PDB file of C-alpha atoms in Angstrom:
ATOM      1  CA  MET A  27      93.513  87.459  85.492  1.00 38.00           C
ATOM      2  CA  ARG A  28      92.579  84.845  82.815  1.00 31.00           C
ATOM      3  CA  TYR A  29      88.789  85.131  83.483  1.00 38.00           C
ATOM      4  CA  PHE A  30      89.130  88.934  83.023  1.00 36.00           C
ATOM      5  CA  LEU A  31      90.873  88.771  79.725  1.00 38.00           C
ATOM      6  CA  LYS A  32      88.293  86.356  78.364  1.00 42.00           C
ATOM      7  CA  THR A  33      85.400  88.614  79.507  1.00 45.00           C
ATOM      8  CA  LEU A  34      87.093  91.649  77.962  1.00 44.00           C
ATOM      9  CA  PHE A  35      87.562  89.780  74.708  1.00 47.00           C
ATOM     10  CA  ARG A  36      83.817  88.828  74.485  1.00 53.00           C
ATOM     11  CA  GLY A  37      82.840  92.394  75.507  1.00 50.00           C
ATOM     12  CA  LEU A  38      84.800  93.948  72.742  1.00 51.00           C
ATOM     13  CA  VAL A  39      83.383  91.464  70.126  1.00 48.00           C
ATOM     14  CA  LEU A  40      79.851  92.399  71.249  1.00 52.00           C
ATOM     15  CA  ILE A  41      80.671  96.067  70.901  1.00 52.00           C
ATOM     16  CA  ALA A  42      82.087  95.443  67.391  1.00 53.00           C
ATOM     17  CA  VAL A  43      78.960  93.588  66.357  1.00 48.00           C
ATOM     18  CA  MET A  44      76.810  96.523  67.586  1.00 53.00           C
ATOM     19  CA  VAL A  45      78.851  99.113  65.759  1.00 47.00           C
ATOM     20  CA  GLY A  46      78.415  97.013  62.563  1.00 54.00           C
ATOM     21  CA  ILE A  47      74.640  96.726  62.913  1.00 50.00           C
ATOM     22  CA  ALA A  48      74.414 100.543  63.664  1.00 48.00           C
ATOM     23  CA  ALA A  49      76.533 101.330  60.738  1.00 48.00           C
ATOM     24  CA  PHE A  50      74.613  99.218  58.335  1.00 48.00           C
ATOM     25  CA  ALA A  51      71.157 100.519  59.520  1.00 47.00           C
ATOM     26  CA  GLY A  52      72.520 104.033  58.934  1.00 48.00           C
ATOM     27  CA  TRP A  53      73.839 103.320  55.442  1.00 44.00           C
ATOM     28  CA  LYS A  54      70.509 101.610  54.465  1.00 45.00           C
ATOM     29  CA  ALA A  55      68.466 104.498  55.708  1.00 43.00           C
ATOM     30  CA  THR A  56      70.226 106.976  53.378  1.00 44.00           C
ATOM     31  CA  GLY A  57      70.242 104.581  50.351  1.00 49.00           C
ATOM     32  CA  GLY A  58      73.933 103.848  50.789  1.00 49.00           C
ATOM     33  CA  GLN A  59      74.958 107.582  50.007  1.00 45.00           C
ATOM     34  CA  SER A  60      75.052 109.317  53.309  1.00 43.00           C
ATOM     35  CA  SER A  61      78.211 109.518  55.366  1.00 46.00           C
ATOM     36  CA  LEU A  62      78.440 107.540  58.483  1.00 45.00           C
ATOM     37  CA  ALA A  63      81.075 109.727  60.224  1.00 47.00           C
ATOM     38  CA  THR A  64      78.702 111.362  62.920  1.00 49.00           C
ATOM     39  CA  PRO A  65      77.027 108.093  64.195  1.00 51.00           C
ATOM     40  CA  LEU A  66      80.363 106.255  64.093  1.00 51.00           C
ATOM     41  CA  ASN A  67      82.060 109.083  65.809  1.00 51.00           C
ATOM     42  CA  ASN A  68      79.589 109.074  68.603  1.00 53.00           C
ATOM     43  CA  ILE A  69      79.846 105.273  68.961  1.00 51.00           C
ATOM     44  CA  ARG A  70      83.547 105.412  68.936  1.00 51.00           C
ATOM     45  CA  THR A  71      83.587 108.180  71.626  1.00 49.00           C
ATOM     46  CA  SER A  72      81.347 105.976  73.707  1.00 54.00           C
ATOM     47  CA  MET A  73      83.563 102.927  73.294  1.00 53.00           C
ATOM     48  CA  LEU A  74      86.593 104.815  74.264  1.00 46.00           C
ATOM     49  CA  ASN A  75      85.157 106.311  77.305  1.00 52.00           C
ATOM     50  CA  THR A  76      83.916 102.734  78.267  1.00 52.00           C
ATOM     51  CA  ALA A  77      87.390 101.164  77.614  1.00 47.00           C
ATOM     52  CA  GLY A  78      89.095 104.040  79.538  1.00 48.00           C
ATOM     53  CA  SER A  79      86.984 103.502  82.475  1.00 51.00           C
ATOM     54  CA  ILE A  80      87.442  99.583  82.318  1.00 48.00           C
ATOM     55  CA  LEU A  81      91.235  99.997  82.006  1.00 42.00           C
ATOM     56  CA  GLY A  82      91.401 102.601  84.820  1.00 46.00           C
ATOM     57  CA  ASN A  83      89.367 100.259  87.158  1.00 47.00           C
ATOM     58  CA  PHE A  84      91.686  97.350  86.416  1.00 42.00           C
ATOM     59  CA  GLN A  85      95.009  99.209  85.842  1.00 42.00           C
ATOM     60  CA  ILE A  86      96.053  96.570  83.293  1.00 38.00           C
ATOM     61  CA  GLY A  87      99.592  97.929  83.010  1.00 39.00           C
ATOM     62  CA  ASN A  88     100.290  97.149  86.684  1.00 38.00           C
ATOM     63  CA  PHE A  89      98.079  93.948  86.845  1.00 35.00           C
ATOM     64  CA  LYS A  90      96.250  95.505  89.743  1.00 37.00           C
ATOM     65  CA  ILE A  91      92.571  95.050  90.306  1.00 35.00           C
ATOM     66  CA  ASP A  92      90.481  97.078  92.675  1.00 40.00           C
ATOM     67  CA  THR A  93      88.669  94.315  94.375  1.00 39.00           C
ATOM     68  CA  SER A  94      86.436  96.627  96.433  1.00 41.00           C
ATOM     69  CA  LYS A  95      84.921  98.103  93.399  1.00 39.00           C
ATOM     70  CA  LEU A  96      84.433  94.564  91.850  1.00 36.00           C
ATOM     71  CA  MET A  97      82.593  93.511  94.950  1.00 40.00           C
ATOM     72  CA  GLY A  98      80.289  96.590  94.590  1.00 35.00           C
ATOM     73  CA  GLN A  99      81.236  98.307  97.694  1.00 43.00           C
ATOM     74  CA  GLN A 100      84.049 100.395  99.081  1.00 42.00           C
ATOM     75  CA  LYS A 101      85.416  99.340 102.534  1.00 52.00           C
ATOM     76  CA  GLU A 102      84.789 102.179 104.954  1.00 61.00           C
ATOM     77  CA  VAL A 103      87.954 103.064 106.889  1.00 63.00           C
ATOM     78  CA  LYS A 104      87.789 105.002 109.993  1.00 76.00           C
ATOM     79  CA  PRO A 105      91.145 105.039 111.960  1.00 82.00           C
ATOM     80  CA  LYS A 106      90.814 104.247 115.515  1.00 87.00           C
ATOM     81  CA  THR A 107      92.061 106.917 118.036  1.00 83.00           C
ATOM     82  CA  THR A 108      92.469 107.101 121.838  1.00 84.00           C
ATOM     83  CA  ASP A 109      93.213 109.724 124.432  1.00 84.00           C
ATOM     84  CA  SER A 110      95.480 107.275 126.208  1.00 89.00           C
ATOM     85  CA  THR A 111      99.226 108.161 126.941  1.00 93.00           C
ATOM     86  CA  THR A 112      99.975 105.000 124.776  1.00 97.00           C
ATOM     87  CA  PRO A 113      99.251 105.683 121.141  1.00 96.00           C
ATOM     88  CA  ILE A 114      98.308 102.977 118.414  1.00 97.00           C
ATOM     89  CA  GLU A 115     100.772 102.051 115.844  1.00 97.00           C
ATOM     90  CA  SER A 116      99.834 103.999 112.771  1.00 94.00           C
ATOM     91  CA  ASN A 117      99.639 101.072 110.387  1.00 94.00           C
ATOM     92  CA  VAL A 118      97.135  99.235 112.872  1.00 96.00           C
ATOM     93  CA  ALA A 119      94.908 102.200 113.466  1.00 95.00           C
ATOM     94  CA  SER A 120      92.641 101.640 110.434  1.00 93.00           C
ATOM     95  CA  LEU A 121      92.383  97.792 110.859  1.00 96.00           C
ATOM     96  CA  THR A 122      89.679  95.624 112.162  1.00 94.00           C
ATOM     97  CA  LEU A 123      91.632  92.830 113.954  1.00 96.00           C
ATOM     98  CA  SER A 124      90.817  89.588 115.562  1.00 97.00           C
ATOM     99  CA  ASN A 125      92.212  89.474 119.081  1.00 98.00           C
ATOM    100  CA  THR A 126      93.689  86.096 118.622  1.00 98.00           C
ATOM    101  CA  TYR A 127      97.443  85.726 117.692  1.00 98.00           C
ATOM    102  CA  TYR A 128      99.372  82.677 116.940  1.00 98.00           C
ATOM    103  CA  TYR A 129     103.080  82.910 117.997  1.00 98.00           C
ATOM    104  CA  HIS A 130     106.197  80.902 117.460  1.00 98.00           C
ATOM    105  CA  PHE A 131     109.957  81.274 118.239  1.00 98.00           C
ATOM    106  CA  GLU A 132     112.535  81.549 115.315  1.00 98.00           C
ATOM    107  CA  LYS A 133     114.983  78.577 115.255  1.00 96.00           C
ATOM    108  CA  GLY A 134     117.987  79.125 117.462  1.00 95.00           C
ATOM    109  CA  THR A 135     116.289  81.491 119.902  1.00 97.00           C
ATOM    110  CA  HIS A 136     118.035  81.237 123.309  1.00 93.00           C
ATOM    111  CA  GLN A 137     115.949  79.385 126.044  1.00 97.00           C
ATOM    112  CA  SER A 138     116.662  82.545 128.260  1.00 98.00           C
ATOM    113  CA  ALA A 139     114.881  84.755 125.696  1.00 98.00           C
ATOM    114  CA  LYS A 140     111.962  82.307 125.338  1.00 98.00           C
ATOM    115  CA  ASN A 141     111.619  82.310 129.137  1.00 98.00           C
ATOM    116  CA  VAL A 142     111.090  86.277 129.384  1.00 98.00           C
ATOM    117  CA  PHE A 143     108.942  86.283 126.281  1.00 98.00           C
ATOM    118  CA  MET A 144     106.731  83.615 127.916  1.00 98.00           C
ATOM    119  CA  GLN A 145     106.300  85.897 130.939  1.00 98.00           C
ATOM    120  CA  ALA A 146     105.349  88.755 128.617  1.00 98.00           C
ATOM    121  CA  ILE A 147     102.753  86.506 126.808  1.00 98.00           C
ATOM    122  CA  ASN A 148     101.244  85.675 130.078  1.00 98.00           C
ATOM    123  CA  THR A 149     100.941  89.384 131.004  1.00 98.00           C
ATOM    124  CA  TYR A 150      99.029  90.148 127.777  1.00 98.00           C
ATOM    125  CA  ASN A 151      96.856  87.126 128.060  1.00 98.00           C
ATOM    126  CA  ASN A 152      95.803  87.963 131.588  1.00 98.00           C
ATOM    127  CA  THR A 153      94.390  91.222 130.286  1.00 98.00           C
ATOM    128  CA  GLY A 154      91.579  89.108 128.605  1.00 98.00           C
ATOM    129  CA  ILE A 155      91.680  91.585 125.750  1.00 98.00           C
ATOM    130  CA  VAL A 156      94.017  89.755 123.463  1.00 98.00           C
ATOM    131  CA  LYS A 157      94.776  85.932 123.283  1.00 98.00           C
ATOM    132  CA  LEU A 158      98.199  84.772 122.286  1.00 98.00           C
ATOM    133  CA  VAL A 159      98.409  81.032 121.389  1.00 98.00           C
ATOM    134  CA  ALA A 160     101.327  78.819 120.569  1.00 98.00           C
ATOM    135  CA  GLY A 161     101.140  77.646 116.963  1.00 98.00           C
ATOM    136  CA  ASN A 162     101.347  78.792 113.232  1.00 96.00           C
ATOM    137  CA  ALA A 163      99.108  81.153 111.810  1.00 97.00           C
ATOM    138  CA  THR A 164      97.284  80.073 108.637  1.00 92.00           C
ATOM    139  CA  GLY A 165      95.516  82.385 105.815  1.00 90.00           C
ATOM    140  CA  MET A 166      94.382  85.667 107.123  1.00 94.00           C
ATOM    141  CA  GLN A 167      95.292  84.932 110.849  1.00 97.00           C
ATOM    142  CA  ASN A 168      97.410  87.204 113.090  1.00 98.00           C
ATOM    143  CA  SER A 169     100.795  85.862 113.726  1.00 98.00           C
ATOM    144  CA  ILE A 170     103.892  86.881 116.019  1.00 98.00           C
ATOM    145  CA  THR A 171     107.542  85.713 115.426  1.00 98.00           C
ATOM    146  CA  MET A 172     109.756  86.012 118.308  1.00 98.00           C
ATOM    147  CA  GLY A 173     113.502  85.763 118.530  1.00 98.00           C
ATOM    148  CA  THR A 174     116.796  87.292 119.122  1.00 98.00           C
ATOM    149  CA  TYR A 175     119.570  89.198 117.196  1.00 98.00           C
ATOM    150  CA  ASP A 176     123.169  90.115 118.117  1.00 97.00           C
ATOM    151  CA  GLN A 177     124.221  93.711 117.238  1.00 97.00           C
ATOM    152  CA  ASN A 178     126.224  96.581 118.647  1.00 96.00           C
ATOM    153  CA  ALA A 179     123.775  99.250 118.401  1.00 93.00           C
ATOM    154  CA  THR A 180     125.073 102.002 120.742  1.00 93.00           C
ATOM    155  CA  ASN A 181     124.566 105.417 119.852  1.00 90.00           C
ATOM    156  CA  VAL A 182     126.533 108.202 121.769  1.00 91.00           C
ATOM    157  CA  GLN A 183     125.283 111.677 121.561  1.00 85.00           C
ATOM    158  CA  GLY A 184     126.900 114.120 124.107  1.00 85.00           C
ATOM    159  CA  ASN A 185     126.487 112.692 127.577  1.00 83.00           C
ATOM    160  CA  THR A 186     123.647 110.312 126.396  1.00 82.00           C
ATOM    161  CA  VAL A 187     124.311 106.639 125.588  1.00 86.00           C
ATOM    162  CA  ASP A 188     121.565 104.765 123.830  1.00 91.00           C
ATOM    163  CA  MET A 189     121.393 101.157 123.331  1.00 94.00           C
ATOM    164  CA  GLU A 190     119.055  99.266 121.118  1.00 97.00           C
ATOM    165  CA  LEU A 191     117.783  96.460 123.379  1.00 98.00           C
ATOM    166  CA  GLY A 192     115.177  95.189 120.905  1.00 98.00           C
ATOM    167  CA  LYS A 193     113.022  95.629 117.864  1.00 97.00           C
ATOM    168  CA  GLY A 194     109.449  95.044 117.518  1.00 98.00           C
ATOM    169  CA  GLY A 195     106.404  95.913 115.336  1.00 98.00           C
ATOM    170  CA  PRO A 196     103.403  94.886 113.174  1.00 97.00           C
ATOM    171  CA  GLU A 197     103.305  94.286 109.285  1.00 97.00           C
ATOM    172  CA  SER A 198      99.647  95.059 108.463  1.00 96.00           C
ATOM    173  CA  PHE A 199      97.530  93.558 105.701  1.00 96.00           C
ATOM    174  CA  GLN A 200      94.088  94.900 104.725  1.00 91.00           C
ATOM    175  CA  SER A 201      91.465  93.727 102.263  1.00 90.00           C
ATOM    176  CA  THR A 202      87.814  93.640 101.566  1.00 89.00           C
ATOM    177  CA  LEU A 203      87.850  90.068 103.015  1.00 90.00           C
ATOM    178  CA  GLY A 204      89.489  90.923 106.369  1.00 94.00           C
ATOM    179  CA  ASP A 205      92.616  92.495 108.158  1.00 96.00           C
ATOM    180  CA  TRP A 206      95.449  90.686 109.784  1.00 97.00           C
ATOM    181  CA  VAL A 207      98.816  91.453 111.241  1.00 97.00           C
ATOM    182  CA  HIS A 208     102.229  89.677 111.090  1.00 98.00           C
ATOM    183  CA  GLY A 209     103.950  90.912 114.099  1.00 98.00           C
ATOM    184  CA  SER A 210     107.699  90.476 115.241  1.00 98.00           C
ATOM    185  CA  ALA A 211     109.511  90.867 118.483  1.00 98.00           C
ATOM    186  CA  ARG A 212     113.146  90.369 118.978  1.00 98.00           C
ATOM    187  CA  LEU A 213     115.686  90.956 121.693  1.00 98.00           C
ATOM    188  CA  ASN A 214     119.276  92.232 121.091  1.00 98.00           C
ATOM    189  CA  ILE A 215     121.342  89.675 122.965  1.00 97.00           C
ATOM    190  CA  TYR A 216     124.579  91.711 122.322  1.00 97.00           C
ATOM    191  CA  TYR A 217     123.456  93.516 125.707  1.00 97.00           C
ATOM    192  CA  PRO A 218     122.720  91.271 128.608  1.00 97.00           C
ATOM    193  CA  ALA A 219     120.139  93.794 129.758  1.00 96.00           C
ATOM    194  CA  ALA A 220     117.912  93.025 126.787  1.00 98.00           C
ATOM    195  CA  THR A 221     117.029  89.545 128.046  1.00 98.00           C
ATOM    196  CA  SER A 222     114.468  90.923 130.503  1.00 98.00           C
ATOM    197  CA  VAL A 223     110.744  90.616 130.938  1.00 98.00           C
ATOM    198  CA  SER A 224     110.463  94.379 130.682  1.00 98.00           C
ATOM    199  CA  VAL A 225     112.162  94.570 127.174  1.00 98.00           C
ATOM    200  CA  ALA A 226     110.238  91.487 126.057  1.00 98.00           C
ATOM    201  CA  THR A 227     106.851  92.986 127.199  1.00 98.00           C
ATOM    202  CA  HIS A 228     107.813  96.146 125.293  1.00 98.00           C
ATOM    203  CA  GLU A 229     108.641  94.625 122.003  1.00 98.00           C
ATOM    204  CA  LEU A 230     105.653  92.300 122.116  1.00 98.00           C
ATOM    205  CA  GLY A 231     103.466  95.344 122.757  1.00 98.00           C
ATOM    206  CA  HIS A 232     104.744  96.856 119.539  1.00 98.00           C
ATOM    207  CA  ALA A 233     103.869  93.551 117.723  1.00 98.00           C
ATOM    208  CA  ILE A 234     100.278  93.699 118.747  1.00 98.00           C
ATOM    209  CA  GLY A 235      99.880  97.477 117.831  1.00 98.00           C
ATOM    210  CA  LEU A 236     101.086  99.460 120.817  1.00 98.00           C
ATOM    211  CA  GLY A 237     103.216 102.587 120.270  1.00 97.00           C
ATOM    212  CA  HIS A 238     105.674 104.482 122.283  1.00 98.00           C
ATOM    213  CA  SER A 239     104.110 105.807 125.594  1.00 97.00           C
ATOM    214  CA  SER A 240     104.828 109.312 127.084  1.00 95.00           C
ATOM    215  CA  ASP A 241     104.276 107.807 130.425  1.00 97.00           C
ATOM    216  CA  PRO A 242     107.556 106.503 132.200  1.00 97.00           C
ATOM    217  CA  GLN A 243     105.495 104.047 134.194  1.00 97.00           C
ATOM    218  CA  SER A 244     104.360 102.269 130.954  1.00 98.00           C
ATOM    219  CA  VAL A 245     106.052  99.248 129.385  1.00 98.00           C
ATOM    220  CA  MET A 246     105.798 101.136 126.229  1.00 98.00           C
ATOM    221  CA  TYR A 247     108.072 104.038 127.345  1.00 98.00           C
ATOM    222  CA  PRO A 248     110.890 104.360 124.804  1.00 96.00           C
ATOM    223  CA  THR A 249     113.670 103.908 127.427  1.00 95.00           C
ATOM    224  CA  ASP A 250     113.634 100.695 129.370  1.00 97.00           C
ATOM    225  CA  GLN A 251     112.529 101.562 133.023  1.00 96.00           C
ATOM    226  CA  GLY A 252     112.268  97.954 134.195  1.00 97.00           C
ATOM    227  CA  MET A 253     108.389  98.016 134.052  1.00 98.00           C
ATOM    228  CA  THR A 254     106.646  94.698 133.511  1.00 97.00           C
ATOM    229  CA  GLN A 255     103.012  95.570 134.265  1.00 97.00           C
ATOM    230  CA  LEU A 256     100.549  97.400 131.896  1.00 98.00           C
ATOM    231  CA  THR A 257      99.127 100.808 132.854  1.00 98.00           C
ATOM    232  CA  GLN A 258      95.765 101.854 132.456  1.00 97.00           C
ATOM    233  CA  GLY A 259      96.957 103.731 129.365  1.00 97.00           C
ATOM    234  CA  ASP A 260      98.180 100.524 127.891  1.00 98.00           C
ATOM    235  CA  LEU A 261      95.158  98.753 128.599  1.00 98.00           C
ATOM    236  CA  THR A 262      92.852 101.500 127.161  1.00 97.00           C
ATOM    237  CA  THR A 263      94.807 101.466 123.931  1.00 97.00           C
ATOM    238  CA  LEU A 264      94.616  97.692 123.604  1.00 98.00           C
ATOM    239  CA  ARG A 265      90.767  97.871 124.162  1.00 97.00           C
ATOM    240  CA  THR A 266      90.522 100.433 121.484  1.00 97.00           C
ATOM    241  CA  ILE A 267      92.558  98.334 119.059  1.00 97.00           C
ATOM    242  CA  TYR A 268      90.581  95.227 119.490  1.00 97.00           C
ATOM    243  CA  SER A 269      87.140  96.814 120.384  1.00 90.00           C
ATOM    244  CA  ASP A 270      85.423  95.199 117.310  1.00 79.00           C
ATOM    245  CA  SER A 271      86.829  91.901 118.019  1.00 72.00           C
ATOM    246  CA  ASN A 272      85.679  92.042 121.540  1.00 56.00           C
ATOM    247  CA  SER A 273      82.191  93.253 120.676  1.00 50.00           C
ATOM    248  CA  SER A 274      81.899  90.296 118.322  1.00 48.00           C
ATOM    249  CA  ASN A 275      83.158  87.879 121.087  1.00 48.00           C
ATOM    250  CA  ASN A 276      80.780  89.275 123.540  1.00 42.00           C
ATOM    251  CA  GLN A 277      77.793  89.053 121.060  1.00 39.00           C
ATOM    252  CA  THR A 278      78.720  85.352 120.335  1.00 38.00           C
ATOM    253  CA  ASN A 279      78.830  84.470 123.972  1.00 40.00           C
ATOM    254  CA  THR A 280      75.456  86.190 124.528  1.00 37.00           C
ATOM    255  CA  ASN A 281      73.882  84.134 121.866  1.00 41.00           C
ATOM    256  CA  ASN A 282      75.413  80.948 123.136  1.00 41.00           C
ATOM    257  CA  GLN A 283      73.940  81.713 126.586  1.00 39.00           C
ATOM    258  CA  GLN A 284      70.466  82.266 125.369  1.00 38.00           C
TER     259      GLN A 284
END
């Protein structure tokens, strides 16, 4: 921000000098008698338009800078779509993500919860589509935080009783320098049924971009069916989300083999 204000000040000084030169030249050409209103009005209009454009691009009032315009190009966004029964989480569809995530457990997470999460992690790693690695993410790296919470979240509607067994999802970040996700997956230990591989796999799926599936055989079905294996629909959606990353990895591997 400091650099911008310094540049803007210099620009305004330069414009003021140019206005002075133009005004003096016009005054001399008319022997000091002619009005300078017309040329000055034209210059003022040009200055206002330029200033309006600058302020509009930088949005000074909100201290917001459009970095894509500063870099001379607008990032092209093409949301990813799939015909799979498992949709893509909406805030991930327009991102180009690395397929590597660094995960850690919140302090105080029960060992039983860690155990089922580790089985879920193995399920996703075995696909070869994503890679979940223990550790803390830095900079613009994908991360997943796993843990538990204790909440009576029972909802009774008629003859239907719903219990919230867990929560999960991605928080997305997008920039001209890259995209990344901070995901979370937590089990509701108020209910003993929540500490299961099926629930852990479901919530972890949300964290890496999988939405709710319409297929009861999918681990991403909204109601827990005890499923722990990914369906072809789940796998298809994962490949769609991380297609750019996998293409880059395949190209790198090909180059290394040559």
